[in-house]
Amino acid sequence: MSGLEKRLDELYAIGAQPDGGTYRGLYDAAWAAGVERVERWLKDAGLETRRDAVGNLWGRAEGTEKGKSVVTGSHIDTVRRGGRLDGALGIVAGLTAVEALLKEHGKPRRTLEVVAICEEEGSRFSTNFWGSRAIVGEIDLVDPEIAVAMRERGLDPGRTASAARDDIDTFVELHIEQGAVLESSGTPLAVVSAIVGTAHLQITVTGRPDHAGTTPMTLRHDALTAAAAMIQGIEAIARSLGPPAVATVGRIRAEPDQMNVIPGRVVFTVDLRHADLAARRALEQRVRSICATVASERSLKLEIGVLQEKPPVPMHPDVRSVLGRAARQSGVQSTELVSGAGHDAQILAARCKVGMLFVPSIGGRSHCPEESTRPEHLELGTAVLRQALQIIAY
Amino acid sequence: MSGLEKRLDELYAIGAQPDGGTYRGLYDAAWAAGVERVERWLKDAGLETRRDAVGNLWGRAEGTEKGKSVVTGSHIDTVRRGGRLDGALGIVAGLTAVEALLKEHGKPRRTLEVVAICEEEGSRFSTNFWGSRAIVGEIDLVDPEIAVAMRERGLDPGRTASAARDDIDTFVELHIEQGAVLESSGTPLAVVSAIVGTAHLQITVTGRPDHAGTTPMTLRHDALTAAAAMIQGIEAIARSLGPPAVATVGRIRAEPDQMNVIPGRVVFTVDLRHADLAARRALEQRVRSICATVASERSLKLEIGVLQEKPPVPMHPDVRSVLGRAARQSGVQSTELVSGAGHDAQILAARCKVGMLFVPSIGGRSHCPEESTRPEHLELGTAVLRQALQIIAY
């Protein structure tokens, strides 16, 4: 077993759950044990470690030239019953790559750092991107509940602002795809072109609850058959636009929820994503339009609320280019891919150049104990990351 | 205000609820008060009253000829927050009609009876058609909970079988439509041709729960978009078959019910009704077929369970013919209609000839405080019922 696999196994065991999977929630005991383990590895690799005010762990190899740092890594927290690779891979692959570079080529020209970001998943509190938001200086206020947990780990919430950095030049992260595009196309690696923008809509259709037996089809104001037509329309729109447009109706509720009563009211959510802001807005516009058409044809009332809206974040062209070059130099076939999920890179992009590499997820599974990637893909992703860091930092 | 309206008001006040509507649950205090009030009215009309073993109240005018009885009436119980007319109208109109016939024409040729059936709605216990099932001798076992309630009203559960009758020739009932067909066609009266047969299906669609961001449209196994296609198909089938076919999806549940996860499993119910058993079965067959087609096209798993199945009950041709004639003789425009809701007549049909008249429901509303019918329609329905009873019993 390679050092990479061994370290992934060790980290996976920290927070292991009785029913499978692992859980390292921000500032909990498993999280603290995980950070400690990574700190030891960083030290073993000859890096100078420090923890910032929110608990992000940094391992630093000072460059021969002055200037901003080149950083790699990922988050150390997990979802509940999380898998072995989400976050963990980016940290372990980063330190494995940097360790090898230092051993082979000595001191880098530019300062190289490996980071274990304290939180990304919304793993414990009603917040997410906690670590990267602290790094870009975006946290103005620490929730009292989080403040208590920070103090338990010896961190001073009052010093949170000191975690902000303006001396990072480039952030590069290796991550699993968490989808099945690479697997289904037989490609072992992707250079991420952008992280999608997301809009969450809540759609309410109001008709009239009538007796299922005494109301002929022609006299109905059925909110559910209308919602079904909308859902069909939404799917057709996303399909016709093609990747990376996706649209998902994940929640639906019909009222009064009785077998023999025509639904008078239906509420459902729509998750819309696209890598391009204008295209995401156009997608939303078409979704709004199909819903309005269906509601109007059926004389129903329609309300559309926006629950959340996040713009897409393009990866930096210089970093994309370096990552592509690194793949070619390593003899690894790669493609460009849009990330449908969120990552710390989208937050860090506000302060530095960012780039990401994806390796395939078996069956597209993630955020579950079945989360897995073929060992050769893990090795190959780590090799390309190492090559990229060499190009940038040496 | 007519005597009919006054009696309906009086009965509506018995069991009046603080938040509107009325509630007379089987064997409760309001129910008992309602039965007592109707008993007094029956006596005032010169009828000989008796209560049978389950609490059905009968008022009898002996005929000059020997033979089976001609019965009219309806049920005295109500749903929770029920309206003024469901059940009550059939009792009050029946006794008003018989009272007028006795006053005008004296003793009938055939024995005439008015019945207040003790329960039809499933108003209090997990049973329904309690009164009519006792009349046709269908109750083999009295639930202990119901037995306790019976004893509280002085009824002996052990005597239940004695409520069965084989001396009823014809049962005629005036009822509100509980739908909006008559109102929307501007017709004041319907002769019911049949009470629909119902099938309740539960349909489970199983796909795969995937990440809403990382799973392209083409790699999804979305149980909800499939269910939406099925619901659309079910509606289209019922529409294309035309009345009296109806199909309703009243309940739907998506799992895991998260905004950013593609639904891996959806369960929904289908309520199918038709007046003709073969047509109802054909409707069900087409529903099963469209669901199977959608599931197969999308490579999803499909399970269809039958929760309930009731055959349609045609009204007796002789009674339908008499009711049509009575309408014509009364100068009332009428149509034939299938009842989409269940009624005591469908139970009594096992032992006697049955027929029903419907008057319009304003806005199709029923089982709610807004349940209402225009006064002239109540009068006209009562007049046609009276005419029909005269044709049959005099």
PDB file of N, CA and C in Angstrom, chain A residues 177-181 184 200 211-217 219-220 224-225 228-229 231-232 235 238 245-251 257-263 269 271 273 298 307 340-341, chain B residues 177-181 184 200 211-217 219-220 224-225 228-229 231-232 235 238-239 245-251 257-263 269 271 273 298 307 340-341:
ATOM      1  N   GLU A 177     -14.296  13.949  -7.987  1.00  0.00           N
ATOM      2  CA  GLU A 177     -15.314  14.617  -8.798  1.00  0.00           C
ATOM      3  C   GLU A 177     -16.664  14.698  -8.089  1.00  0.00           C
ATOM      4  N   GLN A 178     -17.017  13.651  -7.347  1.00  0.00           N
ATOM      5  CA  GLN A 178     -18.329  13.553  -6.677  1.00  0.00           C
ATOM      6  C   GLN A 178     -19.478  13.405  -7.669  1.00  0.00           C
ATOM      7  N   GLY A 179     -19.147  13.093  -8.896  1.00  0.00           N
ATOM      8  CA  GLY A 179     -20.141  12.824  -9.929  1.00  0.00           C
ATOM      9  C   GLY A 179     -19.576  11.704 -10.783  1.00  0.00           C
ATOM     10  N   ALA A 180     -20.275  11.347 -11.859  1.00  0.00           N
ATOM     11  CA  ALA A 180     -19.857  10.173 -12.631  1.00  0.00           C
ATOM     12  C   ALA A 180     -19.439  10.508 -14.057  1.00  0.00           C
ATOM     13  N   VAL A 181     -19.143  11.789 -14.312  1.00  0.00           N
ATOM     14  CA  VAL A 181     -18.808  12.181 -15.679  1.00  0.00           C
ATOM     15  C   VAL A 181     -17.478  11.567 -16.119  1.00  0.00           C
ATOM     16  N   SER A 184     -17.805   7.758 -16.520  1.00  0.00           N
ATOM     17  CA  SER A 184     -18.585   7.309 -17.674  1.00  0.00           C
ATOM     18  C   SER A 184     -17.891   7.640 -18.993  1.00  0.00           C
ATOM     19  N   HIS A 200     -31.403  28.640  -5.862  1.00  0.00           N
ATOM     20  CA  HIS A 200     -32.433  27.780  -5.276  1.00  0.00           C
ATOM     21  C   HIS A 200     -33.749  28.530  -5.283  1.00  0.00           C
ATOM     22  N   HIS A 211     -63.100  17.303  -4.225  1.00  0.00           N
ATOM     23  CA  HIS A 211     -63.365  15.876  -4.036  1.00  0.00           C
ATOM     24  C   HIS A 211     -62.885  15.097  -5.262  1.00  0.00           C
ATOM     25  N   ALA A 212     -62.065  14.086  -5.024  1.00  0.00           N
ATOM     26  CA  ALA A 212     -61.492  13.301  -6.124  1.00  0.00           C
ATOM     27  C   ALA A 212     -62.551  12.513  -6.893  1.00  0.00           C
ATOM     28  N   GLY A 213     -63.707  12.271  -6.252  1.00  0.00           N
ATOM     29  CA  GLY A 213     -64.741  11.481  -6.915  1.00  0.00           C
ATOM     30  C   GLY A 213     -65.760  12.315  -7.654  1.00  0.00           C
ATOM     31  N   THR A 214     -66.077  13.482  -7.110  1.00  0.00           N
ATOM     32  CA  THR A 214     -67.209  14.251  -7.657  1.00  0.00           C
ATOM     33  C   THR A 214     -66.776  15.377  -8.592  1.00  0.00           C
ATOM     34  N   THR A 215     -65.480  15.542  -8.789  1.00  0.00           N
ATOM     35  CA  THR A 215     -65.008  16.646  -9.634  1.00  0.00           C
ATOM     36  C   THR A 215     -64.439  16.114 -10.943  1.00  0.00           C
ATOM     37  N   PRO A 216     -65.167  16.329 -12.058  1.00  0.00           N
ATOM     38  CA  PRO A 216     -64.681  15.826 -13.347  1.00  0.00           C
ATOM     39  C   PRO A 216     -63.326  16.447 -13.707  1.00  0.00           C
ATOM     40  N   MET A 217     -62.591  15.779 -14.571  1.00  0.00           N
ATOM     41  CA  MET A 217     -61.256  16.248 -14.961  1.00  0.00           C
ATOM     42  C   MET A 217     -61.298  17.686 -15.468  1.00  0.00           C
ATOM     43  N   LEU A 219     -63.188  20.152 -14.602  1.00  0.00           N
ATOM     44  CA  LEU A 219     -63.530  21.214 -13.646  1.00  0.00           C
ATOM     45  C   LEU A 219     -62.494  21.337 -12.534  1.00  0.00           C
ATOM     46  N   ARG A 220     -61.334  20.708 -12.715  1.00  0.00           N
ATOM     47  CA  ARG A 220     -60.332  20.680 -11.649  1.00  0.00           C
ATOM     48  C   ARG A 220     -59.368  21.867 -11.696  1.00  0.00           C
ATOM     49  N   LEU A 224     -51.158  19.681  -8.280  1.00  0.00           N
ATOM     50  CA  LEU A 224     -50.105  18.681  -8.462  1.00  0.00           C
ATOM     51  C   LEU A 224     -49.886  18.299  -9.927  1.00  0.00           C
ATOM     52  N   THR A 225     -50.982  18.156 -10.697  1.00  0.00           N
ATOM     53  CA  THR A 225     -50.769  17.849 -12.118  1.00  0.00           C
ATOM     54  C   THR A 225     -50.049  19.030 -12.785  1.00  0.00           C
ATOM     55  N   ALA A 228     -46.477  18.786 -11.835  1.00  0.00           N
ATOM     56  CA  ALA A 228     -45.864  17.710 -12.623  1.00  0.00           C
ATOM     57  C   ALA A 228     -45.478  18.223 -14.014  1.00  0.00           C
ATOM     58  N   ALA A 229     -46.364  19.021 -14.607  1.00  0.00           N
ATOM     59  CA  ALA A 229     -46.059  19.586 -15.927  1.00  0.00           C
ATOM     60  C   ALA A 229     -44.862  20.536 -15.829  1.00  0.00           C
ATOM     61  N   ILE A 231     -42.391  20.383 -13.589  1.00  0.00           N
ATOM     62  CA  ILE A 231     -41.197  19.574 -13.335  1.00  0.00           C
ATOM     63  C   ILE A 231     -40.703  18.935 -14.629  1.00  0.00           C
ATOM     64  N   GLN A 232     -41.667  18.468 -15.441  1.00  0.00           N
ATOM     65  CA  GLN A 232     -41.319  17.917 -16.746  1.00  0.00           C
ATOM     66  C   GLN A 232     -40.655  18.976 -17.615  1.00  0.00           C
ATOM     67  N   GLU A 235     -37.059  19.827 -16.428  1.00  0.00           N
ATOM     68  CA  GLU A 235     -36.113  18.800 -16.850  1.00  0.00           C
ATOM     69  C   GLU A 235     -35.770  18.950 -18.341  1.00  0.00           C
ATOM     70  N   ALA A 238     -33.329  21.930 -18.976  1.00  0.00           N
ATOM     71  CA  ALA A 238     -31.943  21.649 -18.596  1.00  0.00           C
ATOM     72  C   ALA A 238     -31.306  20.664 -19.568  1.00  0.00           C
ATOM     73  N   ALA A 245     -25.401  22.859 -17.644  1.00  0.00           N
ATOM     74  CA  ALA A 245     -26.671  23.231 -17.025  1.00  0.00           C
ATOM     75  C   ALA A 245     -27.290  22.015 -16.338  1.00  0.00           C
ATOM     76  N   VAL A 246     -27.680  22.180 -15.071  1.00  0.00           N
ATOM     77  CA  VAL A 246     -28.475  21.149 -14.398  1.00  0.00           C
ATOM     78  C   VAL A 246     -29.612  21.815 -13.638  1.00  0.00           C
ATOM     79  N   ALA A 247     -30.722  21.101 -13.537  1.00  0.00           N
ATOM     80  CA  ALA A 247     -31.880  21.579 -12.783  1.00  0.00           C
ATOM     81  C   ALA A 247     -32.453  20.393 -12.028  1.00  0.00           C
ATOM     82  N   THR A 248     -32.690  20.585 -10.748  1.00  0.00           N
ATOM     83  CA  THR A 248     -33.156  19.483  -9.895  1.00  0.00           C
ATOM     84  C   THR A 248     -34.310  19.927  -9.020  1.00  0.00           C
ATOM     85  N   VAL A 249     -35.396  19.160  -9.046  1.00  0.00           N
ATOM     86  CA  VAL A 249     -36.466  19.358  -8.081  1.00  0.00           C
ATOM     87  C   VAL A 249     -36.249  18.304  -6.992  1.00  0.00           C
ATOM     88  N   GLY A 250     -35.808  18.745  -5.814  1.00  0.00           N
ATOM     89  CA  GLY A 250     -35.434  17.805  -4.763  1.00  0.00           C
ATOM     90  C   GLY A 250     -36.502  17.604  -3.711  1.00  0.00           C
ATOM     91  N   ARG A 251     -37.336  18.646  -3.507  1.00  0.00           N
ATOM     92  CA  ARG A 251     -38.372  18.551  -2.479  1.00  0.00           C
ATOM     93  C   ARG A 251     -39.722  18.879  -3.096  1.00  0.00           C
ATOM     94  N   ASP A 257     -52.774  16.554   1.062  1.00  0.00           N
ATOM     95  CA  ASP A 257     -52.086  15.278   1.231  1.00  0.00           C
ATOM     96  C   ASP A 257     -53.052  14.160   1.621  1.00  0.00           C
ATOM     97  N   GLN A 258     -54.176  14.101   0.908  1.00  0.00           N
ATOM     98  CA  GLN A 258     -55.156  13.021   1.131  1.00  0.00           C
ATOM     99  C   GLN A 258     -55.397  12.302  -0.175  1.00  0.00           C
ATOM    100  N   MET A 259     -55.536  10.990  -0.064  1.00  0.00           N
ATOM    101  CA  MET A 259     -55.657  10.161  -1.238  1.00  0.00           C
ATOM    102  C   MET A 259     -56.854  10.539  -2.123  1.00  0.00           C
ATOM    103  N   ASN A 260     -57.961  10.951  -1.480  1.00  0.00           N
ATOM    104  CA  ASN A 260     -59.197  11.226  -2.233  1.00  0.00           C
ATOM    105  C   ASN A 260     -59.524  12.714  -2.339  1.00  0.00           C
ATOM    106  N   VAL A 261     -58.511  13.552  -2.194  1.00  0.00           N
ATOM    107  CA  VAL A 261     -58.718  14.994  -2.388  1.00  0.00           C
ATOM    108  C   VAL A 261     -57.709  15.502  -3.417  1.00  0.00           C
ATOM    109  N   ILE A 262     -58.199  16.268  -4.393  1.00  0.00           N
ATOM    110  CA  ILE A 262     -57.330  16.873  -5.403  1.00  0.00           C
ATOM    111  C   ILE A 262     -56.423  17.899  -4.717  1.00  0.00           C
ATOM    112  N   PRO A 263     -55.099  17.812  -4.902  1.00  0.00           N
ATOM    113  CA  PRO A 263     -54.201  18.758  -4.215  1.00  0.00           C
ATOM    114  C   PRO A 263     -54.516  20.215  -4.574  1.00  0.00           C
ATOM    115  N   THR A 269     -39.072  22.696  -4.670  1.00  0.00           N
ATOM    116  CA  THR A 269     -37.844  23.484  -4.803  1.00  0.00           C
ATOM    117  C   THR A 269     -37.161  23.167  -6.131  1.00  0.00           C
ATOM    118  N   ASP A 271     -33.259  23.504  -7.847  1.00  0.00           N
ATOM    119  CA  ASP A 271     -31.837  23.805  -7.716  1.00  0.00           C
ATOM    120  C   ASP A 271     -31.298  23.947  -9.137  1.00  0.00           C
ATOM    121  N   ARG A 273     -28.085  25.149 -11.696  1.00  0.00           N
ATOM    122  CA  ARG A 273     -26.645  25.425 -11.697  1.00  0.00           C
ATOM    123  C   ARG A 273     -26.108  25.586 -13.114  1.00  0.00           C
ATOM    124  N   ARG A 298     -53.621  26.706 -16.815  1.00  0.00           N
ATOM    125  CA  ARG A 298     -54.503  25.971 -15.923  1.00  0.00           C
ATOM    126  C   ARG A 298     -55.207  26.879 -14.923  1.00  0.00           C
ATOM    127  N   LEU A 307     -34.527  31.305  -2.721  1.00  0.00           N
ATOM    128  CA  LEU A 307     -34.022  30.942  -1.396  1.00  0.00           C
ATOM    129  C   LEU A 307     -32.526  31.241  -1.273  1.00  0.00           C
ATOM    130  N   GLY A 340     -19.873  20.884 -10.273  1.00  0.00           N
ATOM    131  CA  GLY A 340     -21.267  21.137  -9.900  1.00  0.00           C
ATOM    132  C   GLY A 340     -21.415  21.355  -8.410  1.00  0.00           C
ATOM    133  N   ALA A 341     -20.435  20.961  -7.643  1.00  0.00           N
ATOM    134  CA  ALA A 341     -20.460  21.144  -6.189  1.00  0.00           C
ATOM    135  C   ALA A 341     -19.602  22.345  -5.807  1.00  0.00           C
TER     136      ALA A 341
ATOM    137  N   GLU B 177     -75.029  17.030  -4.793  1.00  0.00           N
ATOM    138  CA  GLU B 177     -74.082  16.431  -5.732  1.00  0.00           C
ATOM    139  C   GLU B 177     -72.676  16.301  -5.142  1.00  0.00           C
ATOM    140  N   GLN B 178     -72.248  17.293  -4.356  1.00  0.00           N
ATOM    141  CA  GLN B 178     -70.879  17.351  -3.799  1.00  0.00           C
ATOM    142  C   GLN B 178     -69.823  17.564  -4.870  1.00  0.00           C
ATOM    143  N   GLY B 179     -70.259  17.972  -6.034  1.00  0.00           N
ATOM    144  CA  GLY B 179     -69.360  18.318  -7.125  1.00  0.00           C
ATOM    145  C   GLY B 179     -69.982  19.507  -7.841  1.00  0.00           C
ATOM    146  N   ALA B 180     -69.386  19.944  -8.956  1.00  0.00           N
ATOM    147  CA  ALA B 180     -69.861  21.173  -9.601  1.00  0.00           C
ATOM    148  C   ALA B 180     -70.395  20.940 -11.006  1.00  0.00           C
ATOM    149  N   VAL B 181     -70.725  19.678 -11.322  1.00  0.00           N
ATOM    150  CA  VAL B 181     -71.180  19.380 -12.685  1.00  0.00           C
ATOM    151  C   VAL B 181     -72.537  20.016 -12.957  1.00  0.00           C
ATOM    152  N   SER B 184     -72.253  23.862 -13.098  1.00  0.00           N
ATOM    153  CA  SER B 184     -71.564  24.397 -14.274  1.00  0.00           C
ATOM    154  C   SER B 184     -72.356  24.167 -15.549  1.00  0.00           C
ATOM    155  N   HIS B 200     -57.699   2.355  -5.392  1.00  0.00           N
ATOM    156  CA  HIS B 200     -56.610   3.175  -4.862  1.00  0.00           C
ATOM    157  C   HIS B 200     -55.300   2.431  -5.056  1.00  0.00           C
ATOM    158  N   HIS B 211     -25.982  13.651  -6.300  1.00  0.00           N
ATOM    159  CA  HIS B 211     -25.704  15.065  -6.041  1.00  0.00           C
ATOM    160  C   HIS B 211     -26.315  15.924  -7.158  1.00  0.00           C
ATOM    161  N   ALA B 212     -27.094  16.928  -6.762  1.00  0.00           N
ATOM    162  CA  ALA B 212     -27.768  17.772  -7.739  1.00  0.00           C
ATOM    163  C   ALA B 212     -26.796  18.617  -8.557  1.00  0.00           C
ATOM    164  N   GLY B 213     -25.587  18.825  -8.036  1.00  0.00           N
ATOM    165  CA  GLY B 213     -24.622  19.662  -8.748  1.00  0.00           C
ATOM    166  C   GLY B 213     -23.685  18.878  -9.646  1.00  0.00           C
ATOM    167  N   THR B 214     -23.313  17.680  -9.227  1.00  0.00           N
ATOM    168  CA  THR B 214     -22.250  16.953  -9.928  1.00  0.00           C
ATOM    169  C   THR B 214     -22.775  15.891 -10.893  1.00  0.00           C
ATOM    170  N   THR B 215     -24.087  15.732 -10.968  1.00  0.00           N
ATOM    171  CA  THR B 215     -24.651  14.689 -11.831  1.00  0.00           C
ATOM    172  C   THR B 215     -25.345  15.315 -13.043  1.00  0.00           C
ATOM    173  N   PRO B 216     -24.737  15.188 -14.228  1.00  0.00           N
ATOM    174  CA  PRO B 216     -25.345  15.775 -15.428  1.00  0.00           C
ATOM    175  C   PRO B 216     -26.727  15.175 -15.690  1.00  0.00           C
ATOM    176  N   MET B 217     -27.549  15.905 -16.422  1.00  0.00           N
ATOM    177  CA  MET B 217     -28.913  15.458 -16.694  1.00  0.00           C
ATOM    178  C   MET B 217     -28.939  14.054 -17.305  1.00  0.00           C
ATOM    179  N   LEU B 219     -26.974  11.538 -16.822  1.00  0.00           N
ATOM    180  CA  LEU B 219     -26.542  10.415 -15.976  1.00  0.00           C
ATOM    181  C   LEU B 219     -27.464  10.217 -14.772  1.00  0.00           C
ATOM    182  N   ARG B 220     -28.634  10.852 -14.793  1.00  0.00           N
ATOM    183  CA  ARG B 220     -29.511  10.805 -13.622  1.00  0.00           C
ATOM    184  C   ARG B 220     -30.477   9.617 -13.647  1.00  0.00           C
ATOM    185  N   LEU B 224     -38.262  11.543  -9.239  1.00  0.00           N
ATOM    186  CA  LEU B 224     -39.334  12.556  -9.241  1.00  0.00           C
ATOM    187  C   LEU B 224     -39.700  13.033 -10.647  1.00  0.00           C
ATOM    188  N   THR B 225     -38.698  13.233 -11.513  1.00  0.00           N
ATOM    189  CA  THR B 225     -39.064  13.633 -12.873  1.00  0.00           C
ATOM    190  C   THR B 225     -39.845  12.496 -13.544  1.00  0.00           C
ATOM    191  N   ALA B 228     -43.295  12.661 -12.210  1.00  0.00           N
ATOM    192  CA  ALA B 228     -43.988  13.791 -12.854  1.00  0.00           C
ATOM    193  C   ALA B 228     -44.514  13.377 -14.227  1.00  0.00           C
ATOM    194  N   ALA B 229     -43.701  12.630 -14.966  1.00  0.00           N
ATOM    195  CA  ALA B 229     -44.133  12.148 -16.283  1.00  0.00           C
ATOM    196  C   ALA B 229     -45.326  11.196 -16.135  1.00  0.00           C
ATOM    197  N   ILE B 231     -47.543  11.184 -13.631  1.00  0.00           N
ATOM    198  CA  ILE B 231     -48.708  11.967 -13.199  1.00  0.00           C
ATOM    199  C   ILE B 231     -49.329  12.699 -14.386  1.00  0.00           C
ATOM    200  N   GLN B 232     -48.454  13.223 -15.266  1.00  0.00           N
ATOM    201  CA  GLN B 232     -48.933  13.863 -16.485  1.00  0.00           C
ATOM    202  C   GLN B 232     -49.684  12.865 -17.352  1.00  0.00           C
ATOM    203  N   GLU B 235     -53.138  11.907 -15.856  1.00  0.00           N
ATOM    204  CA  GLU B 235     -54.123  12.965 -16.107  1.00  0.00           C
ATOM    205  C   GLU B 235     -54.612  12.910 -17.560  1.00  0.00           C
ATOM    206  N   ALA B 238     -57.121   9.972 -18.139  1.00  0.00           N
ATOM    207  CA  ALA B 238     -58.462  10.218 -17.594  1.00  0.00           C
ATOM    208  C   ALA B 238     -59.192  11.269 -18.425  1.00  0.00           C
ATOM    209  N   ARG B 239     -58.451  12.293 -18.860  1.00  0.00           N
ATOM    210  CA  ARG B 239     -59.068  13.333 -19.691  1.00  0.00           C
ATOM    211  C   ARG B 239     -59.540  12.760 -21.019  1.00  0.00           C
ATOM    212  N   ALA B 245     -64.867   8.923 -16.057  1.00  0.00           N
ATOM    213  CA  ALA B 245     -63.531   8.510 -15.600  1.00  0.00           C
ATOM    214  C   ALA B 245     -62.842   9.673 -14.904  1.00  0.00           C
ATOM    215  N   VAL B 246     -62.332   9.419 -13.696  1.00  0.00           N
ATOM    216  CA  VAL B 246     -61.474  10.406 -13.043  1.00  0.00           C
ATOM    217  C   VAL B 246     -60.263   9.693 -12.449  1.00  0.00           C
ATOM    218  N   ALA B 247     -59.145  10.407 -12.409  1.00  0.00           N
ATOM    219  CA  ALA B 247     -57.913   9.884 -11.816  1.00  0.00           C
ATOM    220  C   ALA B 247     -57.262  11.015 -11.044  1.00  0.00           C
ATOM    221  N   THR B 248     -56.886  10.732  -9.812  1.00  0.00           N
ATOM    222  CA  THR B 248     -56.347  11.777  -8.938  1.00  0.00           C
ATOM    223  C   THR B 248     -55.104  11.277  -8.220  1.00  0.00           C
ATOM    224  N   VAL B 249     -54.035  12.049  -8.313  1.00  0.00           N
ATOM    225  CA  VAL B 249     -52.867  11.791  -7.472  1.00  0.00           C
ATOM    226  C   VAL B 249     -52.963  12.768  -6.303  1.00  0.00           C
ATOM    227  N   GLY B 250     -53.279  12.239  -5.128  1.00  0.00           N
ATOM    228  CA  GLY B 250     -53.537  13.096  -3.978  1.00  0.00           C
ATOM    229  C   GLY B 250     -52.359  13.230  -3.033  1.00  0.00           C
ATOM    230  N   ARG B 251     -51.520  12.191  -2.969  1.00  0.00           N
ATOM    231  CA  ARG B 251     -50.374  12.215  -2.055  1.00  0.00           C
ATOM    232  C   ARG B 251     -49.105  11.937  -2.835  1.00  0.00           C
ATOM    233  N   ASP B 257     -35.704  14.017   0.071  1.00  0.00           N
ATOM    234  CA  ASP B 257     -36.367  15.269   0.410  1.00  0.00           C
ATOM    235  C   ASP B 257     -35.349  16.360   0.766  1.00  0.00           C
ATOM    236  N   GLN B 258     -34.302  16.471  -0.050  1.00  0.00           N
ATOM    237  CA  GLN B 258     -33.308  17.541   0.147  1.00  0.00           C
ATOM    238  C   GLN B 258     -33.180  18.349  -1.132  1.00  0.00           C
ATOM    239  N   MET B 259     -33.031  19.651  -0.941  1.00  0.00           N
ATOM    240  CA  MET B 259     -33.032  20.568  -2.065  1.00  0.00           C
ATOM    241  C   MET B 259     -31.947  20.240  -3.090  1.00  0.00           C
ATOM    242  N   ASN B 260     -30.768  19.778  -2.603  1.00  0.00           N
ATOM    243  CA  ASN B 260     -29.631  19.565  -3.500  1.00  0.00           C
ATOM    244  C   ASN B 260     -29.307  18.090  -3.732  1.00  0.00           C
ATOM    245  N   VAL B 261     -30.310  17.240  -3.559  1.00  0.00           N
ATOM    246  CA  VAL B 261     -30.137  15.818  -3.865  1.00  0.00           C
ATOM    247  C   VAL B 261     -31.246  15.370  -4.819  1.00  0.00           C
ATOM    248  N   ILE B 262     -30.864  14.699  -5.883  1.00  0.00           N
ATOM    249  CA  ILE B 262     -31.837  14.158  -6.836  1.00  0.00           C
ATOM    250  C   ILE B 262     -32.661  13.083  -6.130  1.00  0.00           C
ATOM    251  N   PRO B 263     -34.005  13.172  -6.179  1.00  0.00           N
ATOM    252  CA  PRO B 263     -34.823  12.188  -5.469  1.00  0.00           C
ATOM    253  C   PRO B 263     -34.553  10.757  -5.947  1.00  0.00           C
ATOM    254  N   THR B 269     -49.925   8.235  -4.591  1.00  0.00           N
ATOM    255  CA  THR B 269     -51.167   7.458  -4.651  1.00  0.00           C
ATOM    256  C   THR B 269     -51.979   7.866  -5.879  1.00  0.00           C
ATOM    257  N   ASP B 271     -56.031   7.633  -7.199  1.00  0.00           N
ATOM    258  CA  ASP B 271     -57.439   7.319  -6.945  1.00  0.00           C
ATOM    259  C   ASP B 271     -58.119   7.271  -8.303  1.00  0.00           C
ATOM    260  N   ARG B 273     -61.584   6.229 -10.596  1.00  0.00           N
ATOM    261  CA  ARG B 273     -63.022   5.941 -10.463  1.00  0.00           C
ATOM    262  C   ARG B 273     -63.700   5.881 -11.820  1.00  0.00           C
ATOM    263  N   ARG B 298     -36.747   5.139 -18.451  1.00  0.00           N
ATOM    264  CA  ARG B 298     -35.759   5.813 -17.610  1.00  0.00           C
ATOM    265  C   ARG B 298     -34.959   4.830 -16.746  1.00  0.00           C
ATOM    266  N   LEU B 307     -54.290  -0.501  -2.794  1.00  0.00           N
ATOM    267  CA  LEU B 307     -54.651  -0.236  -1.401  1.00  0.00           C
ATOM    268  C   LEU B 307     -56.111  -0.563  -1.145  1.00  0.00           C
ATOM    269  N   GLY B 340     -69.656  10.314  -8.034  1.00  0.00           N
ATOM    270  CA  GLY B 340     -68.233  10.041  -7.818  1.00  0.00           C
ATOM    271  C   GLY B 340     -67.942   9.712  -6.365  1.00  0.00           C
ATOM    272  N   ALA B 341     -68.875  10.039  -5.476  1.00  0.00           N
ATOM    273  CA  ALA B 341     -68.709   9.755  -4.052  1.00  0.00           C
ATOM    274  C   ALA B 341     -69.534   8.531  -3.672  1.00  0.00           C
TER     275      ALA B 341
END
